[in-house]
XYZ file of C-alpha atoms in Angstrom:
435
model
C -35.565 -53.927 -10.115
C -36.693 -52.831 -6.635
C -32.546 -52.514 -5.682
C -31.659 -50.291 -8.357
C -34.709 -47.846 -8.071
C -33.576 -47.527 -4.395
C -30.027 -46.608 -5.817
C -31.571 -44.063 -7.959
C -34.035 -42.883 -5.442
C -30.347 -42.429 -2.987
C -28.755 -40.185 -5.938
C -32.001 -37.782 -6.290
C -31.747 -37.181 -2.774
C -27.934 -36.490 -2.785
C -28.066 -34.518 -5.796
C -31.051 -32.242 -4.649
C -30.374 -28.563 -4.538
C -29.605 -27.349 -1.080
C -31.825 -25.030 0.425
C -31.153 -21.376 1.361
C -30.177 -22.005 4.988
C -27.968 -25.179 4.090
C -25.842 -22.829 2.280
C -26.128 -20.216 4.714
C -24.924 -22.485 7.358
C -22.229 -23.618 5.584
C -21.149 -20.296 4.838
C -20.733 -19.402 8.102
C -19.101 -22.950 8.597
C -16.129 -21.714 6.537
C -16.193 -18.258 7.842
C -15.721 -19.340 10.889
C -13.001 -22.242 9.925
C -10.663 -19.198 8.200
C -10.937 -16.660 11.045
C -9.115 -19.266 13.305
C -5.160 -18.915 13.302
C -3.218 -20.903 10.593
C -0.297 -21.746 12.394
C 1.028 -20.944 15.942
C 0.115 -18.207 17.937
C 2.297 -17.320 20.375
C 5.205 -16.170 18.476
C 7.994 -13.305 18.791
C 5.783 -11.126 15.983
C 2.489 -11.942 17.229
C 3.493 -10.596 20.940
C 5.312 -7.648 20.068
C 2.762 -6.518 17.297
C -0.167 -7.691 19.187
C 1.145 -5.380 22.557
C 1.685 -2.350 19.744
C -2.053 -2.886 18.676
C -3.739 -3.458 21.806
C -1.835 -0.296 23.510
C -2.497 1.595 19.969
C -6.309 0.978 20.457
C -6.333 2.139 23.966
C -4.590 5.176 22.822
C -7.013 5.725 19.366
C -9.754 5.456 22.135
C -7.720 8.450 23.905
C -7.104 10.693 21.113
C -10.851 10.161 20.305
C -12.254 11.275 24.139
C -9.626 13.691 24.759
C -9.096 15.056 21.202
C -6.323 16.290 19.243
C -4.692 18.761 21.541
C -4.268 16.191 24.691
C -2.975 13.650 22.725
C -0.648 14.968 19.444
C 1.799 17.598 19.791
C -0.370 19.402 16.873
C -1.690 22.814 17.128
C -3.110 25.842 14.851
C 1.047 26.588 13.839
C 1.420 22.814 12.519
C -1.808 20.946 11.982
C -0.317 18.517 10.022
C 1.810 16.209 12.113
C 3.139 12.527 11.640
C -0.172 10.598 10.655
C -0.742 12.782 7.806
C 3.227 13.017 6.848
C 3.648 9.813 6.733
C 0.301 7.386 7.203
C -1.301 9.200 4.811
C 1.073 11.283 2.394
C 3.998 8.746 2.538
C 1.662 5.484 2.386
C -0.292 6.844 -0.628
C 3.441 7.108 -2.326
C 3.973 3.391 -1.216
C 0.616 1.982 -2.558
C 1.176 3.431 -6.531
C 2.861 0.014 -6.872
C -1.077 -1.463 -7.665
C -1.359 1.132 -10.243
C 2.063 1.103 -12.047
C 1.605 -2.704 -12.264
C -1.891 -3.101 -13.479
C -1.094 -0.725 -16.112
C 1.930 -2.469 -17.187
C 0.423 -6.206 -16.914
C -3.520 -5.675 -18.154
C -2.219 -2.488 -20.558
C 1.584 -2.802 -21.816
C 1.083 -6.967 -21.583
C 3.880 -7.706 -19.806
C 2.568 -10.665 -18.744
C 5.653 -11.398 -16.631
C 4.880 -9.174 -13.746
C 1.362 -11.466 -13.261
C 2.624 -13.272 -10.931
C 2.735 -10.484 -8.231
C 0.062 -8.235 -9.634
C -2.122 -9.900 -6.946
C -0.365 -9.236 -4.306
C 0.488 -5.945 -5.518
C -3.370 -5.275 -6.085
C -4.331 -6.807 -2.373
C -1.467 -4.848 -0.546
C -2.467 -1.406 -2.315
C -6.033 -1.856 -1.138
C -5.293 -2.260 2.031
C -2.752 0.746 2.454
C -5.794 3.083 0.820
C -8.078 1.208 3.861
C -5.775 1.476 6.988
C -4.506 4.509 5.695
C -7.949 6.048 4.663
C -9.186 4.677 8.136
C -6.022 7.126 9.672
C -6.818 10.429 8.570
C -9.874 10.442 10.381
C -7.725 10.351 13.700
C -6.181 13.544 12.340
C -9.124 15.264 11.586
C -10.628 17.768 14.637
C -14.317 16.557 13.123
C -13.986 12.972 11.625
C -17.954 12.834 11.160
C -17.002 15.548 8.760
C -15.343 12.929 6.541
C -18.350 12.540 4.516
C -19.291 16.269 3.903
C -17.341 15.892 0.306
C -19.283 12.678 -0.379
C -22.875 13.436 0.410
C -22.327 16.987 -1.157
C -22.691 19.030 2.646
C -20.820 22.055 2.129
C -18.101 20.975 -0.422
C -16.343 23.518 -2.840
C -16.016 22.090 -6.094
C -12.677 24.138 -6.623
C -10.892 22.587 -3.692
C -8.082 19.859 -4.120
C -8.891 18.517 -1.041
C -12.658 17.627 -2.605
C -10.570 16.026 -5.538
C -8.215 13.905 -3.686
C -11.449 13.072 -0.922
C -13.246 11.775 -4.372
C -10.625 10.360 -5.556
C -9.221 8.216 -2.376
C -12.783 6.585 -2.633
C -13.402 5.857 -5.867
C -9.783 4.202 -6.396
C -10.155 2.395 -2.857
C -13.975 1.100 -4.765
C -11.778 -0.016 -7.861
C -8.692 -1.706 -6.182
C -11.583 -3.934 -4.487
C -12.758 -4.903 -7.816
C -9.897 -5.422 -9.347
C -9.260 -7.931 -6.035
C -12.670 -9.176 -5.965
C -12.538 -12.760 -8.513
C -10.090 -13.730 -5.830
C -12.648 -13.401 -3.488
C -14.681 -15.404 -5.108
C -12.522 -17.867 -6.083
C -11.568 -18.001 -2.135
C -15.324 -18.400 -1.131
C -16.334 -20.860 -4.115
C -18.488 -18.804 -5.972
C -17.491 -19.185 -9.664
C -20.662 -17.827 -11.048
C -19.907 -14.507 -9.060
C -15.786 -14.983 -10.332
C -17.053 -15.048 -13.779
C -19.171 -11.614 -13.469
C -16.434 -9.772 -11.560
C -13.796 -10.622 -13.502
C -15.326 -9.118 -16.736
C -15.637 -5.990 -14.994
C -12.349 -5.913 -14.294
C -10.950 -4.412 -17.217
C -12.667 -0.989 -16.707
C -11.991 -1.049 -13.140
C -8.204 -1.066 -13.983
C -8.526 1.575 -16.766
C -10.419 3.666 -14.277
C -8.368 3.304 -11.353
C -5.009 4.225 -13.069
C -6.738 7.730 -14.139
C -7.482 8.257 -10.627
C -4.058 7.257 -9.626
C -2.521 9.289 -11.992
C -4.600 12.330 -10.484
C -4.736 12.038 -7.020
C -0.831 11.018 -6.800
C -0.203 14.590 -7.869
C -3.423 15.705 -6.316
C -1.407 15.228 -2.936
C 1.226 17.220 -4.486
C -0.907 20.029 -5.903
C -2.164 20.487 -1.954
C 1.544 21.927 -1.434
C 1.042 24.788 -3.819
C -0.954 26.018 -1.760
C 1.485 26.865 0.450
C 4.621 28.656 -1.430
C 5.654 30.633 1.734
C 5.893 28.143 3.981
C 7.889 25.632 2.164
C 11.738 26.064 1.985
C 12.209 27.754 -1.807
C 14.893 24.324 -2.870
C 11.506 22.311 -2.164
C 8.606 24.438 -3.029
C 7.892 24.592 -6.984
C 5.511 24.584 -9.851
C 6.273 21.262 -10.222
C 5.146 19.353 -7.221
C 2.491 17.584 -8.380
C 4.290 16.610 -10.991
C 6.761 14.970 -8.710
C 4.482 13.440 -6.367
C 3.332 11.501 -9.471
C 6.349 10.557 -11.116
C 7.994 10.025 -7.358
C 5.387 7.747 -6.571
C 6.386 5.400 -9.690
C 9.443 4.160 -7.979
C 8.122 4.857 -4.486
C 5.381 1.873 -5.395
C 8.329 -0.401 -7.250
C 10.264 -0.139 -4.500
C 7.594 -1.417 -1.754
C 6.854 -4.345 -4.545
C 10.232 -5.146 -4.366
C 10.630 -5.088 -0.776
C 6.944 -6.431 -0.296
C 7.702 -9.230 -2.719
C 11.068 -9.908 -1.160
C 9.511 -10.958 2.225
C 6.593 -12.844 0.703
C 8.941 -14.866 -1.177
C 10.799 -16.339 1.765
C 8.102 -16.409 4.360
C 4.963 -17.721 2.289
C 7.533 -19.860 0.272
C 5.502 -22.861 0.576
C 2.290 -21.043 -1.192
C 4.626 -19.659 -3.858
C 3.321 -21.136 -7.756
C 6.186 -22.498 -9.931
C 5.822 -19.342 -12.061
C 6.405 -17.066 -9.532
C 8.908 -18.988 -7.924
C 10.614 -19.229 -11.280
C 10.781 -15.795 -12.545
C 11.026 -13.959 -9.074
C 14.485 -12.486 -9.663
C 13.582 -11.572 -13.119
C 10.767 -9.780 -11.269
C 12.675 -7.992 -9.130
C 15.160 -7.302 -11.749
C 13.341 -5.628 -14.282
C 11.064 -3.327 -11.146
C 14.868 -2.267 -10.182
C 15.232 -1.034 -14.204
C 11.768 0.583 -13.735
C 12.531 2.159 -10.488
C 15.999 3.558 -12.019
C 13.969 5.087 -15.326
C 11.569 6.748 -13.062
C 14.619 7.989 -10.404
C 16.342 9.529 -13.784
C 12.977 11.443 -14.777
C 12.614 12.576 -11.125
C 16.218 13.646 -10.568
C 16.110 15.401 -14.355
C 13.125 17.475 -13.037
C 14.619 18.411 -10.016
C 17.500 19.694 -11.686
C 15.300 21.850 -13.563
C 13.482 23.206 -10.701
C 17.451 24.033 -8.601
C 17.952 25.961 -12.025
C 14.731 27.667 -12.392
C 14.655 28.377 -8.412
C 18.622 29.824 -8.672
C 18.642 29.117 -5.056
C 22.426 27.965 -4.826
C 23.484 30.336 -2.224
C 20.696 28.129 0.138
C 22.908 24.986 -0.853
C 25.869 25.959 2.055
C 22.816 26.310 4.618
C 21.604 23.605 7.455
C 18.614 23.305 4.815
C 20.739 22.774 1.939
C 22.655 20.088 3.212
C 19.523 18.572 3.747
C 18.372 18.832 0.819
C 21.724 17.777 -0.534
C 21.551 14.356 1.612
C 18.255 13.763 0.226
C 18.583 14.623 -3.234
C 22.378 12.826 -3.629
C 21.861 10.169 -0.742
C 18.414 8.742 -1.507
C 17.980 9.774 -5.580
C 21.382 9.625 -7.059
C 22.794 6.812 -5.306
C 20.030 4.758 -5.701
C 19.552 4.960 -8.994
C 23.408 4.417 -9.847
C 22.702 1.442 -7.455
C 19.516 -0.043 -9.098
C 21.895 0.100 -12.593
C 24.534 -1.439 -11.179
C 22.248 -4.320 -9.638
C 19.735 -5.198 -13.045
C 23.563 -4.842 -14.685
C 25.208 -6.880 -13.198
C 22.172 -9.316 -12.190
C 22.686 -8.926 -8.569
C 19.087 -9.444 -6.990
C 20.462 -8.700 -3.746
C 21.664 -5.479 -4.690
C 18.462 -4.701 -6.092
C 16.731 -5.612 -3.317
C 18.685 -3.753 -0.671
C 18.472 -0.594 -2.932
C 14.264 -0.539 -2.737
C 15.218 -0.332 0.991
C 17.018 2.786 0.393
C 14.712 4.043 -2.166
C 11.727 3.417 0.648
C 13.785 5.747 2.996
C 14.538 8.560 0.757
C 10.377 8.871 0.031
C 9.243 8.934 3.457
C 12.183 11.486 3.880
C 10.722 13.386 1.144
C 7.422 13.191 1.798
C 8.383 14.531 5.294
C 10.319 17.177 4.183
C 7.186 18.861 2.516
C 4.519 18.091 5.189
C 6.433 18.343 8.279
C 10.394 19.271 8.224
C 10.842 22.239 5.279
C 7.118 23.052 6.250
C 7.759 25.968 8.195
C 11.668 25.344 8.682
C 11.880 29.143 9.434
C 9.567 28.973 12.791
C 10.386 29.804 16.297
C 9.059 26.639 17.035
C 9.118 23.058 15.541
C 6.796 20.136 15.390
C 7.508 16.712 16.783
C 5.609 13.684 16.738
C 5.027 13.029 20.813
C 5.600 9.234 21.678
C 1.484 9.161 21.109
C 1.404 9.807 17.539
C 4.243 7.492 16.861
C 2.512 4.322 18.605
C -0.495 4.645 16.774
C 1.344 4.765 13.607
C 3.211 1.669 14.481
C -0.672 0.304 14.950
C -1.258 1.048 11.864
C 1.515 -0.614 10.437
C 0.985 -3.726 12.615
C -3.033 -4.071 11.833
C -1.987 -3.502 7.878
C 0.590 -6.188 8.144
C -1.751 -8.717 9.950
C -4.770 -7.663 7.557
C -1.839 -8.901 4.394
C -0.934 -12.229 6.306
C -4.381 -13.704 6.871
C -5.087 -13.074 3.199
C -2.401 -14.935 1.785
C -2.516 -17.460 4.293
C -6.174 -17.982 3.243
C -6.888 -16.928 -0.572
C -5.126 -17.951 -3.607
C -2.632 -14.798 -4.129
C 0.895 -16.334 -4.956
C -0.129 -19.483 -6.638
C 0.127 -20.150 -10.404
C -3.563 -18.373 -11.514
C -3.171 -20.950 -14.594
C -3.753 -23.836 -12.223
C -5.910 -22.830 -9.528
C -7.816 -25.350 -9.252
C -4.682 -27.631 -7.836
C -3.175 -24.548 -6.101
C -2.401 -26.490 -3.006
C -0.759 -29.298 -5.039
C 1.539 -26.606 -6.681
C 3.059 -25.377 -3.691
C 6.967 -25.462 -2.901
C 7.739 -26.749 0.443
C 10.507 -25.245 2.180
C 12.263 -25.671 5.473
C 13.583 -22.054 5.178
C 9.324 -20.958 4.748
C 8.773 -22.795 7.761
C 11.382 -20.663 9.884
C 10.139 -17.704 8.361
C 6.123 -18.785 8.889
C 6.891 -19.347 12.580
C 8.293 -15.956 12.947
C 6.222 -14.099 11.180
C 2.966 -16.146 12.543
């Protein structure tokens, strides 16, 4: 009697409720456990992007204590340079994969895209961060950032107040949407359960602001009709930007997927690893519809504008290149691939697609901007090293997440994620280089 009251007296102990500090302790136990490295460190990606970062900091700290004009080749002609061409403008047009694929898997039901709507969700939250965090080294007054926010001075009839609204609201959604996996990743299944029902509105929400700031960006342009070359200034812009920034996101899925499938191949579900070229297959056929919309309204625009004589100048040929280079041949391209079934094809055509946008998106903030000018704007060697910075921290921000929280694996199953993992000797070539 005495032997078994002990044993019972043992399980009340073990079974007690932790106190506050016990579980704040071992919080910070695991915190600490997942910042370490998973896998080696010194490898050919970590040194050259960790050189890019730690020279891009020194030079962030530079632009910051010597300001704009020391650092940029911008001035009062061209204030918009590189980090607002392209971090900004051009990654915006990259991230509207999160938003074309949580309306077509938690609206439409096309429950086949799931698999990468994680993924897709994580790597559109951080481009909206990093690239959020990047217009304030463009801005002459970043503690200005907030005026639109905390209501200091803001005109409610400016596009700039929408899209400043807008960036923050969707940036407060996309985190959301992301946050169950957080809590699945930190044990919390109370905190899972609350998130996730909030979820749904968070998606319906953020697509409207999607929808609106896309073209938002684009609307910013009309402002402008004199200084953009007539074969790309138009009406339609922010129509464009929007519908542009349909196959502009499938495209960076595609490519995004592409490399996540070969070097995290070992944290790939069966699901995903299953239906991955069906994937990519039927985000070439959406890229192709949306590349057929944009070319139709383009064509509109040319004959509306009756600008052919500019066709047989420098410009036009430009716009020729872009227009038959990185539209038409694309699109024929993405056809021929989801007809023919030839992932590869597909996959090397989002490449090309990726091009053509930041071409575009160039070509309104920085190249046809002005094209008439005495002088011209280039990016100094400055401005391009903190953009590769970007880059590099955005990449490294997306690889400790998915090393860490349960993004690829089968969501059916995830409380045996690790048991449903692929090993791969081709993952492990790919984790040591990209490690």
């Amino acid at each position: 009697m005495s032997e078994r009251t002990a044993t019972n007296n043992i399980r009340v102990v073990k079974d007690a409720p932790k106190s506050f500090s016990e579980n704040f302790r071992e919080f910070l136990t695991f915190i600490r456990s997942e910042l370490k490295p998973k896998g080696p460190v010194i490898t050919k990606f970590n040194v050259i992007s960790g050189i890019i970062i730690v020279v891009g900091f020194v030079l962030i700290g530079l632009r910051f204590w010597k300001g704009l004009g020391a650092t940029t080749n911008l001035s009062q002609e061209y204030p918009w340079g590189i980090w607002i061409g392209f971090d900004v403008i051009t990654g915006v047009a990259f991230a509207g994969g999160a938003y074309v694929l949580t309306f077509v898997v938690d609206i439409l039901r096309f429950k086949k895209y799931e698999p990468i709507l994680r993924a897709t969700v994580l790597n559109g939250f951080l481009a909206y961060c990093f690239y959020a965090g990047a217009l304030l080294l463009d801005l002459g007054r970043p503690w200005n950032v907030v005026n639109p926010i905390i209501g200091n001075g803001f005109g409610f009839s400016s596009v700039l107040f929408l899209v400043a609204w807008h960036f923050l609201l969707y940036t407060l959604c996309q985190f959301l949407e992301f946050s169950p996996v957080v809590a699945q990743w930190l044990g919390w299944p109370r905190v899972k359960k609350i998130v996730q029902g909030m979820t749904t509105g968070a998606v319906i929400f953020g697509i409207t602001l999607s929808t609106l700031h896309q073209s938002g960006l684009g609307a910013l342009f009309l402002l402008a009709p004199t200084k953009i070359h007539p074969l790309w200034y138009s009406h339609n812009i922010p129509i464009l930007f929007f519908v542009s920034s349909v196959f502009a996101g499938l495209s960076m899925v595609i490519i995004e997927s592409t490399f996540t499938h070969k070097i995290f191949a070992d944290k790939v579900g069966h699901t995903l690893h299953a239906n991955h070229d069906d994937i990519l297959l039927g985000l070439g056929k959406g890229c192709a519809g949306a590349m057929f919309a944009y070319l139709f309204l383009k064509v509109i625009d040319l004959i509306h504008g009756q600008h052919y004589d500019l066709l047989l100048t420098p410009m036009g040929y430009w716009y020729l290149l872009e227009m038959i280079g990185f539209i038409v041949l694309p699109m024929i391209l993405f056809i021929k691939g989801v007809t023919s079934r030839n992932v590869k094809l597909v996959q090397t055509t989002a490449f090309v697609t990726a091009i053509g946008i930041i071409i575009n998106r160039l070509n309104f903030s920085v190249i046809a901007f002005k094209w008439d000018s005495a002088v011209h704007y280039y990016p100094n060697w400055i401005e391009v090293w903190v953009t590769a910075t970007v880059i590099c921290l955005e990449i490294w921000a997306f690889r400790w997440v998915i090393n860490r929280m349960p993004i690829l694996q089968d969501h059916e199953h995830e409380g045996a994620v690790e048991t449903e993992s692929i090993p791969s000797k081709e993952a492990s070539k790919w984790k040591v280089l990209a490690s």
